[in-house]
Coordinates of C-alpha atoms in Angstrom, one line a residue:
Chain A
M1 CA -4.9 33.3 14.3
T2 CA -5.8 33.5 10.6
K3 CA -7.2 30.5 8.9
E4 CA -4.4 28.4 7.5
T5 CA -4.6 28.2 3.7
N6 CA -1.6 25.9 2.9
P7 CA -3.2 22.4 2.7
L8 CA 0.1 20.6 3.7
I9 CA 0.2 22.6 6.9
R10 CA -3.5 21.9 7.5
K11 CA -2.9 18.2 6.9
L12 CA 0.2 17.7 8.9
G13 CA -1.2 20.1 11.6
A14 CA -3.9 17.5 12.1
S15 CA -1.3 15.1 13.4
I16 CA 1.2 17.3 15.3
R17 CA 0.8 20.7 16.9
L18 CA 3.0 22.7 14.5
S19 CA 5.2 25.5 15.9
G20 CA 5.7 28.8 14.0
E21 CA 9.1 27.6 12.9
E22 CA 7.7 24.3 11.7
R23 CA 5.0 26.1 9.7
T24 CA 7.7 28.3 8.1
V25 CA 9.7 25.1 7.1
L26 CA 6.6 23.7 5.5
T27 CA 5.8 27.0 3.7
D28 CA 9.4 27.0 2.4
L29 CA 9.0 23.4 1.2
T30 CA 6.0 24.3 -0.9
R31 CA 7.2 27.7 -2.2
T32 CA 8.2 26.6 -5.7
R33 CA 4.8 26.2 -7.3
R34 CA 3.9 25.0 -10.7
R35 CA 0.7 24.6 -12.7
F36 CA 0.0 21.5 -14.6
A37 CA -2.9 21.0 -17.0
S38 CA -5.5 18.2 -16.6
G39 CA -5.0 15.1 -18.5
K40 CA -1.2 15.4 -19.0
E41 CA 0.8 12.8 -17.1
I42 CA 3.3 14.3 -14.7
I43 CA 4.9 10.9 -13.6
H44 CA 5.2 7.9 -15.9
E45 CA 5.6 4.2 -15.0
G46 CA 9.2 3.1 -15.8
D47 CA 10.7 6.6 -15.3
T48 CA 14.1 6.3 -13.7
E49 CA 14.2 9.9 -12.6
H50 CA 11.9 10.3 -9.7
R51 CA 9.7 13.4 -9.3
A52 CA 7.8 14.1 -6.1
F53 CA 5.3 16.9 -5.3
V54 CA 3.0 18.2 -2.7
L55 CA -0.4 18.8 -4.3
L56 CA -1.8 22.3 -3.4
E57 CA -4.8 22.6 -5.6
G58 CA -6.9 20.2 -7.7
W59 CA -7.1 16.5 -8.0
V60 CA -4.8 13.9 -9.5
S61 CA -5.0 10.1 -10.0
S62 CA -2.2 7.6 -9.6
F63 CA -2.7 4.5 -11.7
K64 CA -1.2 1.5 -13.5
I65 CA -2.0 0.5 -17.0
L66 CA -2.2 -3.3 -17.7
R67 CA -0.9 -4.8 -20.9
D68 CA -4.4 -5.2 -22.2
G69 CA -4.9 -1.4 -21.8
S70 CA -7.2 -1.6 -18.8
R71 CA -6.5 0.8 -15.9
Q72 CA -6.4 0.3 -12.2
I73 CA -6.4 3.6 -10.2
V74 CA -4.3 3.1 -7.1
D75 CA -5.5 6.3 -5.4
F76 CA -6.6 9.9 -5.9
Q77 CA -4.6 12.7 -4.4
I78 CA -6.2 15.9 -3.2
A79 CA -4.8 19.2 -1.7
G80 CA -2.2 18.5 1.0
D81 CA -1.3 15.0 -0.4
F82 CA 2.2 13.9 -1.5
I83 CA 2.6 12.7 -5.0
G84 CA 5.3 10.3 -6.2
M85 CA 6.8 9.7 -2.7
R86 CA 5.8 6.1 -2.5
S87 CA 8.2 4.8 -5.1
V88 CA 10.9 7.3 -4.6
L89 CA 13.4 4.7 -3.3
L90 CA 12.6 2.1 -6.1
R91 CA 14.8 2.0 -9.1
T92 CA 12.0 2.8 -11.5
V93 CA 8.6 4.5 -10.9
D94 CA 5.9 1.8 -10.6
H95 CA 2.9 3.9 -11.5
N96 CA 1.6 6.9 -13.5
V97 CA 0.3 10.2 -12.2
E98 CA -2.1 12.4 -14.1
P99 CA -4.0 15.5 -13.1
I100 CA -7.7 15.1 -13.2
T101 CA -8.2 18.9 -13.0
D102 CA -5.8 21.7 -13.6
I103 CA -3.5 21.6 -10.6
V104 CA -1.0 23.5 -8.6
A105 CA 1.8 21.5 -7.1
A106 CA 5.1 22.2 -5.4
S107 CA 8.1 20.1 -6.5
I108 CA 10.0 18.6 -3.6
H109 CA 13.5 17.2 -3.8
L110 CA 14.6 14.1 -1.9
D111 CA 17.6 16.0 -0.4
E112 CA 15.3 18.6 1.0
V113 CA 13.2 15.9 2.6
M114 CA 16.4 14.2 3.9
E115 CA 17.6 17.5 5.4
L116 CA 14.2 17.9 7.0
F117 CA 14.6 14.5 8.6
S118 CA 17.7 15.5 10.5
S119 CA 16.8 19.2 11.2
Q120 CA 13.0 18.8 11.9
P121 CA 12.3 15.4 13.4
R122 CA 8.7 16.4 14.4
V123 CA 7.9 17.5 10.9
A124 CA 9.5 14.3 9.6
A125 CA 7.3 12.3 12.0
A126 CA 4.2 14.1 10.7
M127 CA 5.3 13.4 7.1
M128 CA 5.9 9.8 7.8
W129 CA 2.4 9.7 9.5
A130 CA 0.8 11.2 6.4
L131 CA 2.6 8.6 4.1
S132 CA 1.5 5.8 6.4
A133 CA -2.1 7.0 6.4
D134 CA -1.9 7.1 2.5
E135 CA -0.7 3.6 2.5
A136 CA -3.6 2.6 4.8
I137 CA -6.0 4.0 2.2
V138 CA -4.5 1.7 -0.5
V139 CA -4.7 -1.3 1.9
E140 CA -8.3 -0.5 2.6
R141 CA -9.0 -0.1 -1.1
L142 CA -7.6 -3.7 -1.6
V143 CA -10.1 -4.9 1.1
S144 CA -12.9 -3.1 -0.7
V145 CA -12.1 -4.4 -4.1
G146 CA -11.4 -7.9 -2.8
R147 CA -14.3 -8.4 -0.4
R148 CA -16.9 -5.7 -0.5
H149 CA -20.0 -5.7 -2.7
A150 CA -20.2 -3.0 -5.4
L151 CA -22.7 -0.9 -3.4
E152 CA -20.5 -1.0 -0.2
R153 CA -17.5 -0.1 -2.3
V154 CA -19.0 3.0 -3.8
A155 CA -20.6 4.2 -0.5
H156 CA -17.3 3.5 1.3
F157 CA -15.3 5.4 -1.3
L158 CA -17.5 8.5 -1.2
L159 CA -17.4 8.6 2.6
E160 CA -13.6 8.2 2.5
M161 CA -13.2 11.1 0.1
R162 CA -15.5 13.2 2.3
A163 CA -13.4 12.5 5.4
R164 CA -10.1 13.2 3.5
L165 CA -11.4 16.5 2.1
R166 CA -12.7 17.6 5.5
L167 CA -9.2 17.0 7.0
V168 CA -7.8 19.7 4.8
G169 CA -10.8 22.0 5.2
M170 CA -12.6 21.2 2.0
G171 CA -16.2 20.2 1.5
R172 CA -19.0 20.4 3.9
Q173 CA -20.7 18.1 6.4
Q174 CA -23.2 16.9 3.8
S175 CA -21.5 17.5 0.5
F176 CA -18.2 17.9 -1.4
P177 CA -17.2 19.0 -4.9
C178 CA -15.9 16.0 -6.9
P179 CA -14.4 16.2 -10.4
L180 CA -14.3 12.5 -10.8
T181 CA -16.3 10.7 -13.6
Q182 CA -17.9 7.3 -13.4
Y183 CA -14.9 5.9 -15.2
H184 CA -12.6 7.1 -12.4
L185 CA -14.8 5.4 -9.8
A186 CA -15.0 2.2 -12.0
D187 CA -11.2 2.1 -12.4
A188 CA -10.5 2.7 -8.7
L189 CA -13.1 0.2 -7.5
G190 CA -12.5 -2.7 -9.9
L191 CA -16.0 -2.2 -11.5
S192 CA -17.2 -1.4 -15.0
A193 CA -18.6 2.1 -15.7
V194 CA -22.0 0.6 -16.4
H195 CA -22.0 -1.1 -13.0
V196 CA -21.0 2.1 -11.2
N197 CA -23.9 3.9 -12.9
R198 CA -26.3 1.3 -11.7
V199 CA -24.9 1.3 -8.2
L200 CA -25.0 5.1 -7.9
R201 CA -28.7 4.9 -8.8
Q202 CA -29.3 2.3 -6.1
L203 CA -27.3 4.3 -3.6
R204 CA -29.5 7.3 -4.3
E205 CA -32.6 5.3 -3.8
D206 CA -31.4 3.5 -0.6
T207 CA -29.5 6.3 1.2
G208 CA -30.2 9.6 -0.6
V209 CA -26.6 10.0 -1.8
T210 CA -26.5 12.0 -5.1
F211 CA -23.5 12.6 -7.4
R212 CA -24.5 15.2 -10.1
G213 CA -22.9 18.2 -11.7
G214 CA -19.6 17.6 -10.0
V215 CA -21.0 17.5 -6.4
V216 CA -21.5 14.6 -4.1
K217 CA -24.4 15.1 -1.6
F218 CA -25.2 12.9 1.3
G219 CA -28.9 12.8 2.2
N220 CA -28.2 10.9 5.4
I221 CA -24.7 10.3 6.5
D222 CA -25.6 7.6 9.0
R223 CA -27.5 5.6 6.4
A224 CA -24.6 5.9 4.0
M225 CA -22.2 4.7 6.7
E226 CA -24.5 1.8 7.4
T227 CA -24.5 0.9 3.7
A228 CA -20.7 1.2 3.5
N229 CA -20.5 -1.3 6.4
C230 CA -17.3 0.0 7.8
D231 CA -15.8 2.7 10.0
M232 CA -13.1 5.2 8.9
G233 CA -10.7 4.3 11.7
Y234 CA -7.9 3.4 9.2
L235 CA -7.8 7.0 8.1
D236 CA -6.4 7.8 11.6
H237 CA -8.0 11.2 11.8
G238 CA -8.3 10.9 15.6
G239 CA -6.4 14.1 16.6
L240 CA -2.8 14.8 17.4
I241 CA -0.2 12.1 17.5
L242 CA 2.4 14.6 18.9
E243 CA 1.7 17.6 21.0
Chain B
M1 CA 32.8 -15.8 2.5
T2 CA 30.4 -18.2 4.1
K3 CA 26.8 -18.2 2.9
E4 CA 24.7 -15.6 4.8
T5 CA 22.0 -17.3 6.8
N6 CA 20.3 -14.2 8.3
P7 CA 17.4 -13.5 5.9
L8 CA 17.3 -9.8 6.8
I9 CA 20.9 -9.5 5.8
R10 CA 20.3 -11.4 2.6
K11 CA 17.3 -9.2 1.7
L12 CA 18.9 -5.8 2.5
G13 CA 22.1 -7.0 1.0
A14 CA 20.3 -7.3 -2.3
S15 CA 19.8 -3.5 -2.3
I16 CA 23.0 -2.2 -0.8
R17 CA 26.5 -3.6 -0.5
L18 CA 26.6 -4.2 3.3
S19 CA 29.9 -3.6 5.1
G20 CA 31.0 -5.9 8.0
E21 CA 29.9 -3.3 10.5
E22 CA 26.5 -3.0 8.8
R23 CA 26.1 -6.7 9.0
T24 CA 26.8 -6.7 12.7
V25 CA 24.2 -4.0 13.2
L26 CA 21.6 -6.1 11.5
T27 CA 22.7 -9.2 13.4
D28 CA 22.2 -7.3 16.6
L29 CA 18.8 -6.0 15.5
T30 CA 17.6 -9.6 15.0
R31 CA 19.3 -11.1 18.1
T32 CA 16.2 -11.3 20.4
R33 CA 14.4 -14.2 18.8
R34 CA 11.1 -15.7 19.7
R35 CA 9.0 -18.6 18.5
F36 CA 5.3 -18.2 17.8
A37 CA 2.9 -21.0 17.0
S38 CA 0.9 -21.1 13.8
G39 CA -2.7 -19.8 14.0
K40 CA -2.2 -17.5 17.0
E41 CA -2.5 -13.9 16.1
I42 CA 0.5 -11.8 17.1
I43 CA -0.9 -8.4 16.1
H44 CA -4.5 -7.5 16.3
E45 CA -6.5 -4.7 14.5
G46 CA -7.3 -1.9 16.9
D47 CA -4.3 -2.5 19.2
T48 CA -2.9 0.8 20.4
E49 CA 0.4 -0.8 21.4
H50 CA 2.4 -1.4 18.3
R51 CA 4.6 -4.5 17.9
A52 CA 7.0 -4.9 15.0
F53 CA 9.1 -7.8 14.0
V54 CA 11.6 -9.1 11.5
L55 CA 10.5 -12.6 10.4
L56 CA 13.3 -15.0 10.3
E57 CA 11.6 -18.4 9.7
G58 CA 8.2 -19.4 8.5
W59 CA 5.3 -17.6 6.8
V60 CA 2.7 -15.2 8.2
S61 CA -0.3 -13.5 6.8
S62 CA -1.5 -9.9 7.3
F63 CA -5.2 -9.4 6.9
K64 CA -8.3 -7.5 7.7
I65 CA -11.6 -9.0 8.8
L66 CA -14.8 -7.3 7.5
R67 CA -17.9 -6.9 9.6
D68 CA -19.6 -9.8 7.8
G69 CA -16.7 -12.1 8.9
S70 CA -15.1 -12.3 5.5
R71 CA -11.3 -11.8 5.3
Q72 CA -9.0 -10.0 2.9
I73 CA -5.4 -10.9 3.2
V74 CA -3.3 -7.8 2.5
D75 CA 0.0 -9.7 2.1
F76 CA 2.0 -12.7 3.2
Q77 CA 5.4 -12.2 4.9
I78 CA 8.3 -14.6 4.5
A79 CA 11.8 -14.8 6.0
G80 CA 13.6 -11.4 5.9
D81 CA 10.3 -9.4 5.8
F82 CA 9.2 -6.8 8.3
I83 CA 6.0 -7.3 10.2
G84 CA 3.8 -4.6 11.6
M85 CA 6.0 -1.7 10.5
R86 CA 3.4 -0.3 8.0
S87 CA 1.1 1.0 10.7
V88 CA 3.6 1.8 13.4
L89 CA 2.9 5.5 13.1
L90 CA -0.9 5.2 13.1
R91 CA -2.7 5.5 16.4
T92 CA -4.1 2.0 16.2
V93 CA -3.0 -1.0 14.2
D94 CA -5.1 -1.3 11.1
H95 CA -4.7 -5.1 10.4
N96 CA -4.1 -8.5 12.0
V97 CA -1.1 -10.7 11.7
E98 CA -1.2 -14.4 12.2
P99 CA 1.6 -17.0 11.6
I100 CA 0.6 -19.6 8.9
T101 CA 3.4 -21.9 10.1
D102 CA 5.3 -21.9 13.4
I103 CA 7.6 -19.0 13.0
V104 CA 10.8 -17.4 14.5
A105 CA 10.7 -13.6 14.6
A106 CA 12.9 -10.9 16.2
S107 CA 11.0 -8.1 18.0
I108 CA 12.2 -4.7 17.0
H109 CA 11.6 -1.5 18.8
L110 CA 10.8 1.8 17.2
D111 CA 13.6 3.5 19.2
E112 CA 16.2 1.0 17.9
V113 CA 15.0 1.8 14.4
M114 CA 15.2 5.5 15.0
E115 CA 18.7 5.2 16.4
L116 CA 19.6 3.2 13.3
F117 CA 18.3 6.1 11.1
S118 CA 20.8 8.5 12.6
S119 CA 23.8 6.2 13.1
Q120 CA 23.5 4.0 10.0
P121 CA 21.9 6.0 7.2
R122 CA 22.8 3.4 4.5
V123 CA 21.1 0.6 6.5
A124 CA 18.2 3.0 7.0
A125 CA 18.0 3.6 3.3
A126 CA 18.0 -0.2 2.7
M127 CA 15.2 -0.6 5.2
M128 CA 13.2 2.1 3.6
W129 CA 13.8 0.5 0.2
A130 CA 12.5 -2.8 1.6
L131 CA 9.3 -1.2 3.0
S132 CA 8.7 0.7 -0.3
A133 CA 9.1 -2.6 -2.2
D134 CA 6.6 -4.2 0.3
E135 CA 4.1 -1.4 -0.4
A136 CA 4.6 -1.9 -4.2
I137 CA 3.5 -5.5 -3.7
V138 CA 0.3 -4.3 -2.0
V139 CA -0.3 -1.9 -4.9
E140 CA 0.3 -4.6 -7.5
R141 CA -2.2 -6.9 -5.6
L142 CA -4.8 -4.1 -5.9
V143 CA -4.2 -4.0 -9.6
S144 CA -4.5 -7.8 -9.8
V145 CA -7.7 -8.0 -7.8
G146 CA -9.2 -4.9 -9.5
R147 CA -8.3 -5.7 -13.1
R148 CA -6.8 -9.2 -13.7
H149 CA -8.8 -12.3 -14.6
A150 CA -8.7 -15.1 -12.0
L151 CA -6.2 -17.2 -14.0
E152 CA -3.8 -14.2 -14.4
R153 CA -4.2 -13.4 -10.7
V154 CA -3.2 -16.8 -9.5
A155 CA -0.3 -17.2 -12.0
H156 CA 1.0 -13.7 -11.1
F157 CA 0.8 -14.5 -7.4
L158 CA 2.7 -17.7 -7.7
L159 CA 5.4 -16.1 -9.8
E160 CA 5.7 -13.2 -7.3
M161 CA 6.2 -15.6 -4.4
R162 CA 8.8 -17.4 -6.3
A163 CA 10.7 -14.1 -6.9
R164 CA 10.4 -13.0 -3.3
L165 CA 11.6 -16.4 -2.0
R166 CA 14.6 -16.4 -4.3
L167 CA 15.7 -13.0 -3.2
V168 CA 16.2 -14.4 0.3
G169 CA 17.8 -17.6 -1.0
M170 CA 14.7 -19.9 -0.7
G171 CA 13.1 -22.1 -3.3
R172 CA 14.6 -23.2 -6.6
Q173 CA 14.4 -22.0 -10.2
Q174 CA 11.4 -24.2 -10.9
S175 CA 9.8 -24.8 -7.5
F176 CA 9.3 -23.5 -4.0
P177 CA 7.8 -24.9 -0.8
C178 CA 4.5 -23.2 0.0
P179 CA 2.4 -23.7 3.2
L180 CA -0.6 -21.8 1.9
T181 CA -4.0 -23.3 1.4
Q182 CA -6.5 -22.6 -1.3
Y183 CA -8.3 -20.5 1.3
H184 CA -5.3 -18.2 1.7
L185 CA -5.0 -17.8 -2.1
A186 CA -8.7 -17.0 -2.3
D187 CA -8.6 -14.4 0.5
A188 CA -5.5 -12.8 -0.9
L189 CA -6.8 -12.6 -4.5
G190 CA -10.5 -11.7 -3.9
L191 CA -11.8 -15.1 -5.1
S192 CA -13.7 -18.0 -3.6
A193 CA -11.8 -21.2 -2.6
V194 CA -13.9 -23.1 -5.2
H195 CA -12.8 -20.7 -7.9
V196 CA -9.2 -21.0 -6.9
N197 CA -9.4 -24.7 -7.1
R198 CA -10.8 -24.5 -10.6
V199 CA -8.2 -22.0 -11.7
L200 CA -5.3 -24.1 -10.3
R201 CA -6.6 -27.0 -12.4
Q202 CA -6.7 -24.8 -15.5
L203 CA -3.3 -23.4 -14.8
R204 CA -1.9 -26.9 -14.6
E205 CA -3.4 -27.8 -17.9
D206 CA -2.3 -24.6 -19.6
T207 CA 1.1 -24.1 -18.2
G208 CA 2.1 -27.2 -16.2
V209 CA 2.1 -25.3 -12.9
T210 CA 1.3 -27.7 -10.0
F211 CA 0.6 -26.9 -6.3
R212 CA 0.5 -30.2 -4.4
G213 CA 1.7 -31.4 -1.0
G214 CA 3.0 -28.0 0.0
V215 CA 5.1 -27.5 -3.1
V216 CA 4.6 -25.2 -6.1
K217 CA 6.3 -26.5 -9.3
F218 CA 6.5 -24.6 -12.6
G219 CA 6.6 -26.8 -15.6
N220 CA 7.5 -23.9 -17.8
I221 CA 8.3 -20.5 -16.3
D222 CA 8.0 -18.6 -19.6
R223 CA 4.6 -20.0 -20.2
A224 CA 3.5 -19.1 -16.7
M225 CA 4.9 -15.5 -17.2
E226 CA 2.9 -15.3 -20.4
T227 CA -0.3 -16.4 -18.6
A228 CA 0.3 -13.9 -15.7
N229 CA 0.6 -11.2 -18.4
C230 CA 2.9 -9.0 -16.4
D231 CA 6.5 -8.5 -15.5
M232 CA 8.0 -8.4 -12.0
G233 CA 9.6 -5.0 -12.3
Y234 CA 7.6 -3.6 -9.4
L235 CA 9.5 -5.9 -7.1
D236 CA 12.6 -3.9 -7.8
H237 CA 14.9 -6.9 -7.6
G238 CA 17.3 -5.3 -10.1
G239 CA 20.5 -5.3 -8.1
L240 CA 22.1 -2.8 -5.8
I241 CA 20.6 0.7 -5.3
L242 CA 23.7 1.7 -3.2
E243 CA 27.2 0.4 -3.7

């Protein structure tokens, strides 16, 4: 079997054993591809028309802007992730989405998804699983920001991104490419950029983790895990949920 | 028409115009009721058997415990809310659920819900809407804890609970009964109990909000809204999504 290159198939294939037909359905779902440039919002808070995508290449951030202009990043999306599905049933979109890099994404339409739910219940279950796991990431971020020290937050975040990237076949055991800036980390983790900078220095000294030139490298995964003071069980990457 | 007393019907009825048959379906779904005592966990992190409920009376909290014993409350549930649905597709439950008061809840089974999805698509849409709105609350809490000052966080939280309670016909324009302690507020909002105490005092002085003897009273809603520095649009309480 050739190595699967469609990241949605890779991701959903981690939760159910996809048949040939199911792979074809997912290939069709992601056939209409578009490029979007970094830095240009593709979804805007308050929109009444909902847009949803599957991200195929690149990174995006989902965030809210407060009245005082400060930003809270809700999550980052990477290849294989859904974009804009969370609020698709709400009257208005409750967050903004902006590509961090140039991206390739496939538009998906709610009626296609609904059709999938009746014709392909296993694929639907895998999609629901993926959306549940995405929500578990947001919940865990709330735990981090509410109750973890800055050093734990940053270590935990980097380990989480490593695990998410590996699920879709990106990054290596000890490193991954990462286009985020210290401002992204700050706004995701409820810290200031200055604080993130200080914490990254401490993390390097304590555990050998480096974040330079767009690459995160772990000197020692176990030590980083210890510093993060958590396990990754909530990501639910434990194998198939459906044979 | 008599006043609806089933809080699930009240809640879902805020998003779709329920027919008589749809009301009957929801009444049936919540027929098997059980009482649970306050303080005894009904769902535990790491459980592999999933339990889901509709809460009919009382308040519960959903939370995670960190390795150092500290607690982050993810959300509170009130009458009409689903409990345990968020992680029902994950291999293991990713949070704990504990009644804050004695509660009455109806067990729901995943196969009943699945059956509903094929036989009652409008009710299914209303349920999906309710779950999306619940997720929007968690996202907004992340924004609060990550980027709002303590005073804004507390004011925002009290106004949010007021809006949620009013949706299911509980509380009044200017007040609502609230069984939470300052420890609950602290663990939900990423603060210490001492800090919450100080903030509540300031809130009373600034905006006339009081929280005493299990009742939250707003002296002046507009002033409280101004202090919270946000609107409640994310709750999506803007009327019917389906006629």
